[in-house]
Short mmCIF file of C-alpha atoms and ligand atoms in Angstrom, two decimals:
data_model
loop_
_atom_site.label_atom_id
_atom_site.label_comp_id
_atom_site.label_asym_id
_atom_site.label_seq_id
_atom_site.Cartn_x
_atom_site.Cartn_y
_atom_site.Cartn_z
CA MET A 21 0.00 0.00 0.00
CA ILE A 22 1.13 3.58 -0.61
CA ASP A 23 1.22 5.76 2.50
CA ASP A 24 2.80 8.98 3.73
CA ASP A 25 6.07 7.13 4.45
CA SER A 26 6.39 5.78 0.89
CA VAL A 27 9.19 6.98 -1.37
CA ALA A 28 8.94 6.57 -5.15
CA LEU A 29 11.47 7.17 -7.93
CA VAL A 30 10.02 7.76 -11.41
CA THR A 31 12.26 7.81 -14.48
CA GLY A 32 11.14 9.71 -17.56
CA ALA A 33 9.26 12.03 -15.20
CA SER A 34 9.72 15.16 -17.34
CA SER A 35 6.72 14.48 -19.59
CA GLY A 36 3.86 12.15 -20.53
CA ILE A 37 3.18 9.04 -18.48
CA GLY A 38 6.07 9.61 -16.06
CA ALA A 39 5.05 13.17 -15.14
CA GLU A 40 1.45 12.14 -14.50
CA THR A 41 2.50 9.04 -12.55
CA ALA A 42 4.69 11.16 -10.28
CA VAL A 43 1.77 13.44 -9.47
CA GLN A 44 -0.69 10.59 -8.88
CA LEU A 45 1.77 8.74 -6.61
CA ALA A 46 2.21 12.01 -4.68
CA GLU A 47 -1.57 12.40 -4.40
CA ALA A 48 -1.64 8.90 -2.88
CA GLY A 49 0.87 10.08 -0.26
CA ALA A 50 4.33 9.16 -1.61
CA ASP A 51 7.32 11.47 -1.72
CA VAL A 52 8.65 11.32 -5.27
CA ALA A 53 12.08 11.60 -6.90
CA LEU A 54 11.86 12.76 -10.52
CA ALA A 55 14.48 11.64 -13.04
CA ALA A 56 15.04 12.50 -16.72
CA ARG A 57 17.44 14.66 -18.73
CA ARG A 58 15.41 17.91 -19.01
CA GLU A 59 15.90 19.52 -15.61
CA GLY A 60 13.62 22.51 -16.32
CA ARG A 61 10.70 20.20 -17.10
CA LEU A 62 11.41 18.14 -13.98
CA ARG A 63 11.24 21.33 -11.87
CA GLU A 64 7.77 22.08 -13.29
CA VAL A 65 6.57 18.57 -12.42
CA ALA A 66 8.14 18.96 -8.96
CA GLU A 67 5.87 21.97 -8.35
CA ASP A 68 2.82 19.82 -9.20
CA VAL A 69 4.07 17.10 -6.83
CA GLU A 70 4.62 19.60 -4.02
CA ALA A 71 1.14 21.06 -4.57
CA THR A 72 -0.24 17.72 -3.33
CA GLY A 73 1.61 18.14 -0.01
CA SER A 74 4.21 15.46 -0.79
CA GLU A 75 7.94 16.08 -1.12
CA ALA A 76 9.59 16.21 -4.56
CA LEU A 77 13.25 15.65 -5.41
CA VAL A 78 14.66 16.52 -8.84
CA VAL A 79 17.44 14.10 -9.87
CA PRO A 80 18.52 14.91 -13.44
CA ALA A 81 19.88 11.73 -15.03
CA ASP A 82 20.48 10.10 -18.38
CA VAL A 83 19.46 6.49 -17.73
CA SER A 84 21.69 5.25 -20.54
CA GLU A 85 24.73 6.25 -18.41
CA ARG A 86 25.32 3.69 -15.67
CA ASP A 87 27.09 6.10 -13.30
CA GLU A 88 24.17 8.54 -13.55
CA VAL A 89 21.76 5.72 -12.70
CA VAL A 90 23.84 4.79 -9.67
CA ARG A 91 23.82 8.42 -8.50
CA MET A 92 20.06 8.77 -9.22
CA VAL A 93 19.22 5.89 -6.87
CA ALA A 94 21.75 6.92 -4.21
CA ASP A 95 20.52 10.54 -4.16
CA THR A 96 16.92 9.38 -3.80
CA VAL A 97 17.74 7.13 -0.86
CA ASP A 98 19.93 9.79 0.82
CA GLU A 99 17.54 12.72 0.35
CA LEU A 100 14.15 11.04 0.78
CA GLY A 101 15.17 8.44 3.35
CA GLY A 102 14.71 5.21 1.37
CA LEU A 103 13.11 3.78 -1.75
CA ASP A 104 9.88 1.75 -1.84
CA ILE A 105 8.64 2.13 -5.43
CA LEU A 106 10.75 2.33 -8.61
CA VAL A 107 8.88 3.22 -11.80
CA ASN A 108 11.15 2.47 -14.77
CA ASN A 109 9.30 4.54 -17.34
CA ALA A 110 11.97 6.41 -19.37
CA GLY A 111 11.81 5.35 -23.00
CA VAL A 112 12.26 6.29 -26.63
CA MET A 113 10.45 4.91 -29.68
CA LEU A 114 12.49 5.46 -32.85
CA LEU A 115 10.34 3.53 -35.30
CA GLU A 116 12.08 2.53 -38.55
CA ALA A 117 11.96 -0.35 -41.01
CA VAL A 118 15.02 -2.57 -40.53
CA ALA A 119 16.19 -1.99 -44.10
CA ASP A 120 16.25 1.80 -43.60
CA ALA A 121 17.23 1.93 -39.93
CA ASP A 122 20.21 3.76 -38.48
CA PRO A 123 21.85 1.24 -36.11
CA ALA A 124 22.70 4.19 -33.83
CA ASP A 125 18.95 4.50 -33.17
CA TRP A 126 18.79 0.80 -32.22
CA ARG A 127 21.61 1.38 -29.79
CA THR A 128 19.86 4.38 -28.23
CA MET A 129 16.65 2.40 -27.74
CA ILE A 130 18.47 -0.57 -26.25
CA GLU A 131 20.50 1.62 -23.88
CA VAL A 132 17.53 3.70 -22.67
CA ASN A 133 14.59 1.25 -22.79
CA LEU A 134 16.43 -1.89 -21.72
CA THR A 135 19.93 -1.43 -20.25
CA GLY A 136 18.90 1.74 -18.39
CA LEU A 137 15.93 -0.08 -16.87
CA MET A 138 18.11 -3.07 -15.93
CA ASN A 139 20.74 -0.87 -14.28
CA ALA A 140 18.15 1.12 -12.32
CA THR A 141 16.51 -2.12 -11.18
CA LYS A 142 19.82 -3.59 -9.98
CA GLU A 143 20.73 -0.44 -8.04
CA ALA A 144 17.30 -0.18 -6.44
CA LEU A 145 16.90 -3.86 -5.62
CA PRO A 146 18.46 -3.92 -2.12
CA HIS A 147 16.06 -1.12 -1.12
CA LEU A 148 12.97 -2.70 -2.71
CA ARG A 149 13.16 -6.12 -1.03
CA ASP A 150 10.72 -6.83 1.82
CA GLY A 151 7.65 -5.07 0.53
CA GLY A 152 8.96 -2.75 -2.19
CA HIS A 153 7.54 -2.49 -5.66
CA LEU A 154 9.09 -2.43 -9.14
CA ILE A 155 7.01 -1.05 -12.00
CA ASN A 156 8.44 -1.55 -15.48
CA VAL A 157 6.72 0.33 -18.29
CA SER A 158 6.73 -1.93 -21.33
CA SER A 159 4.16 -1.68 -24.14
CA VAL A 160 1.67 -3.62 -26.22
CA ALA A 161 4.77 -3.69 -28.46
CA GLY A 162 6.36 -5.84 -25.75
CA ARG A 163 3.88 -8.59 -26.65
CA VAL A 164 3.31 -8.07 -30.39
CA ALA A 165 5.83 -6.77 -32.93
CA GLY A 166 4.68 -4.85 -35.99
CA GLU A 167 6.15 -3.31 -39.11
CA THR A 168 8.70 -0.59 -38.19
CA SER A 169 8.57 -1.59 -34.50
CA SER A 170 10.97 -4.53 -34.74
CA ALA A 171 13.80 -2.87 -32.80
CA TYR A 172 11.51 -0.97 -30.38
CA SER A 173 9.63 -4.21 -29.77
CA ALA A 174 12.89 -6.06 -29.23
CA THR A 175 13.63 -3.69 -26.32
CA LYS A 176 10.14 -4.05 -24.86
CA PHE A 177 10.08 -7.88 -25.26
CA GLY A 178 13.41 -7.67 -23.42
CA VAL A 179 11.79 -5.65 -20.62
CA ASN A 180 9.08 -8.32 -20.27
CA ALA A 181 11.63 -11.17 -20.14
CA PHE A 182 13.86 -9.35 -17.65
CA THR A 183 10.93 -8.55 -15.38
CA GLU A 184 9.58 -12.10 -15.36
CA GLY A 185 12.99 -13.64 -14.62
CA LEU A 186 13.57 -11.15 -11.82
CA ARG A 187 10.08 -11.80 -10.40
CA LYS A 188 10.94 -15.48 -10.00
CA GLU A 189 14.34 -14.69 -8.44
CA GLU A 190 13.00 -12.20 -5.92
CA ALA A 191 9.49 -13.45 -5.02
CA GLU A 192 10.78 -15.05 -1.82
CA ASN A 193 12.44 -11.75 -0.90
CA GLY A 194 9.13 -9.91 -0.93
CA LEU A 195 9.65 -7.94 -4.14
CA ARG A 196 6.54 -7.16 -6.15
CA THR A 197 6.89 -6.54 -9.89
CA THR A 198 4.42 -5.08 -12.35
CA LEU A 199 4.70 -4.84 -16.11
CA ILE A 200 2.62 -2.01 -17.54
CA GLU A 201 1.79 -2.47 -21.24
CA PRO A 202 0.10 0.63 -22.66
CA GLY A 203 -1.48 0.91 -26.09
CA PHE A 204 -1.64 4.33 -27.79
CA VAL A 205 -1.19 7.17 -25.29
CA GLU A 206 -1.13 10.85 -26.26
CA THR A 207 2.41 11.97 -25.28
CA GLU A 208 5.60 13.31 -26.85
CA LEU A 209 6.85 9.78 -27.63
CA ALA A 210 6.04 9.75 -31.37
CA GLU A 211 7.56 13.22 -31.92
CA HIS A 212 11.06 11.71 -31.89
CA ILE A 213 10.44 9.18 -34.69
CA PRO A 214 13.24 9.94 -37.18
CA ASP A 215 11.40 8.95 -40.40
CA GLU A 216 8.98 11.75 -41.33
CA GLU A 217 6.49 9.47 -43.08
CA ILE A 218 6.31 7.06 -40.14
CA ARG A 219 6.10 10.00 -37.70
CA GLU A 220 3.20 11.62 -39.61
CA GLY A 221 1.45 8.24 -40.04
CA SER A 222 1.73 7.65 -36.33
CA LYS A 223 0.28 11.10 -35.58
CA GLU A 224 -2.66 10.47 -37.94
CA MET A 225 -3.40 7.13 -36.30
CA LEU A 226 -3.50 8.82 -32.89
CA GLU A 227 -5.91 11.46 -34.23
CA GLN A 228 -8.29 8.85 -35.57
CA MET A 229 -9.30 7.43 -32.20
CA ASP A 230 -10.04 8.38 -28.64
CA VAL A 231 -6.56 7.47 -27.39
CA LEU A 232 -5.42 7.05 -23.80
CA GLN A 233 -4.16 10.01 -21.77
CA PRO A 234 -1.13 9.74 -19.45
CA ALA A 235 -3.53 9.86 -16.47
CA ASP A 236 -5.14 6.59 -17.65
CA ILE A 237 -1.81 4.77 -17.36
CA ALA A 238 -0.84 6.55 -14.14
CA ARG A 239 -4.08 5.23 -12.59
CA ALA A 240 -3.10 1.67 -13.56
CA ILE A 241 0.32 2.18 -11.96
CA VAL A 242 -1.20 3.52 -8.73
CA TYR A 243 -3.71 0.63 -8.70
CA ALA A 244 -0.92 -1.95 -8.99
CA THR A 245 1.18 -0.22 -6.34
CA ASP A 246 -1.58 0.47 -3.85
CA GLN A 247 -2.32 -3.18 -2.97
CA PRO A 248 -1.83 -5.07 0.28
CA GLU A 249 1.62 -6.66 0.60
CA HIS A 250 0.45 -10.18 -0.28
CA VAL A 251 -1.00 -9.00 -3.64
CA SER A 252 1.35 -8.70 -6.61
CA VAL A 253 -0.29 -7.39 -9.79
CA ASN A 254 2.25 -8.72 -12.28
CA GLU A 255 0.97 -7.42 -15.60
CA LEU A 256 -1.51 -4.82 -16.85
CA MET A 257 -2.20 -4.22 -20.56
CA VAL A 258 -4.27 -1.08 -21.14
CA ARG A 259 -5.40 -0.13 -24.65
CA PRO A 260 -7.74 2.55 -25.98
CA THR A 261 -11.08 0.81 -26.49
CA GLU A 262 -10.92 1.44 -30.25
CA GLN A 263 -7.36 0.09 -30.70
CA ALA A 264 -7.45 -3.19 -32.64
P1 LIG B 6 7.35 10.85 -23.49
O1 LIG B 6 8.23 11.08 -24.66
O2 LIG B 6 6.40 11.92 -23.09
O3 LIG B 6 8.24 10.48 -22.21
C1 LIG B 6 9.45 9.80 -22.29
C2 LIG B 6 10.27 10.14 -21.06
O4 LIG B 6 11.50 9.41 -21.10
C3 LIG B 6 10.62 11.61 -20.97
O5 LIG B 6 10.44 12.06 -19.65
C4 LIG B 6 12.09 11.65 -21.34
O6 LIG B 6 12.73 12.72 -20.63
C5 LIG B 6 12.55 10.31 -20.81
N1 LIG B 6 13.81 9.88 -21.41
C6 LIG B 6 14.08 9.64 -22.71
N2 LIG B 6 15.37 9.32 -22.86
C7 LIG B 6 15.93 9.35 -21.62
C8 LIG B 6 17.24 9.13 -21.12
N3 LIG B 6 18.26 8.81 -21.91
N4 LIG B 6 17.45 9.27 -19.78
C9 LIG B 6 16.44 9.61 -18.96
N5 LIG B 6 15.18 9.83 -19.38
C10 LIG B 6 14.94 9.71 -20.69
O7 LIG B 6 6.60 9.49 -23.80
P2 LIG B 6 5.67 8.52 -22.93
O8 LIG B 6 5.22 9.16 -21.68
O9 LIG B 6 4.67 7.99 -23.86
O10 LIG B 6 6.70 7.34 -22.62
C11 LIG B 6 6.87 6.76 -21.34
C12 LIG B 6 7.04 5.26 -21.49
O11 LIG B 6 5.81 4.70 -21.97
C13 LIG B 6 8.12 4.81 -22.48
O12 LIG B 6 8.86 3.75 -21.92
C14 LIG B 6 7.32 4.31 -23.68
O13 LIG B 6 8.01 3.34 -24.41
C15 LIG B 6 6.09 3.76 -22.98
N6 LIG B 6 4.92 3.60 -23.84
C16 LIG B 6 4.31 4.69 -24.40
C17 LIG B 6 3.22 4.51 -25.25
C18 LIG B 6 2.54 5.66 -25.94
O14 LIG B 6 1.68 5.42 -26.81
N7 LIG B 6 2.85 6.91 -25.62
C19 LIG B 6 2.69 3.18 -25.54
C20 LIG B 6 3.39 2.11 -24.87
C21 LIG B 6 4.46 2.32 -24.06
P3 LIG B 6 13.96 13.60 -21.14
O15 LIG B 6 13.81 13.79 -22.62
O16 LIG B 6 13.80 14.86 -20.34
O17 LIG B 6 15.18 12.83 -20.75
#
């Protein structure tokens, strides 16, 4: 359960799902550390967190850099007095067909979506045992690969595999793990797609249906986290109703 003593760390908290999750966790009582690269945006989210009466800590970090991940976790524990909930949400979606893809984009996605999440999990693990909670934000693309999502899906399938293996390793230590698998959510994610045609096509698809808002996914994260200690919600897939 989340209470006034809970401490959460949310990566990718400068926009979209992460920003909204930070605020909803704060509304539920948690103090929240906010991590991402854009410090100015994190400071704005920190004001929203503090408006709920909870404490906010801004920890600028690039999750693809292992030493920054180590510092991000250490600063959270030092400044907020512990760590009960880690939300590994930072991610990039650089959709490209394999034939046209820039392998540097593959590397970025692997280092942010997968290695960054793995490093943050490892650093946080000693603090999360005995009742802590790990939330890993995957995707519908972590279950089904599609055209142009092969590499992005490879990272998200990787997130699912890593989370399930870890769940088995740490169940007896009292760690709860939740995979969150969103469908289409209106955020900045698609704005970074390098291929203009794919980027515009993605935008059009989002405009054609009543897509999810970041608050819809944040609610799922708070639901999974705010359970009694013997309840582990391991996986939640949340799509817009109209998404096939
Ligand atoms: P946004 O682009 O709004 O948010 C992505 C966040 O990740 C930003 O806060 C960004 O912050 C952060 N980020 C990116 N690269 C790094 C990095 N190297 N180090 C630290 N932080 C980084 O998109 P969403 O809110 O949609 O994305 C959140 C998660 O949800 C992602 O994992 C995404 O894959 C997943 N998802 C999203 C879906 C959607 O339809 N929107 C569907 C399924 C899953 P900054 O740039 O400041 O570093």
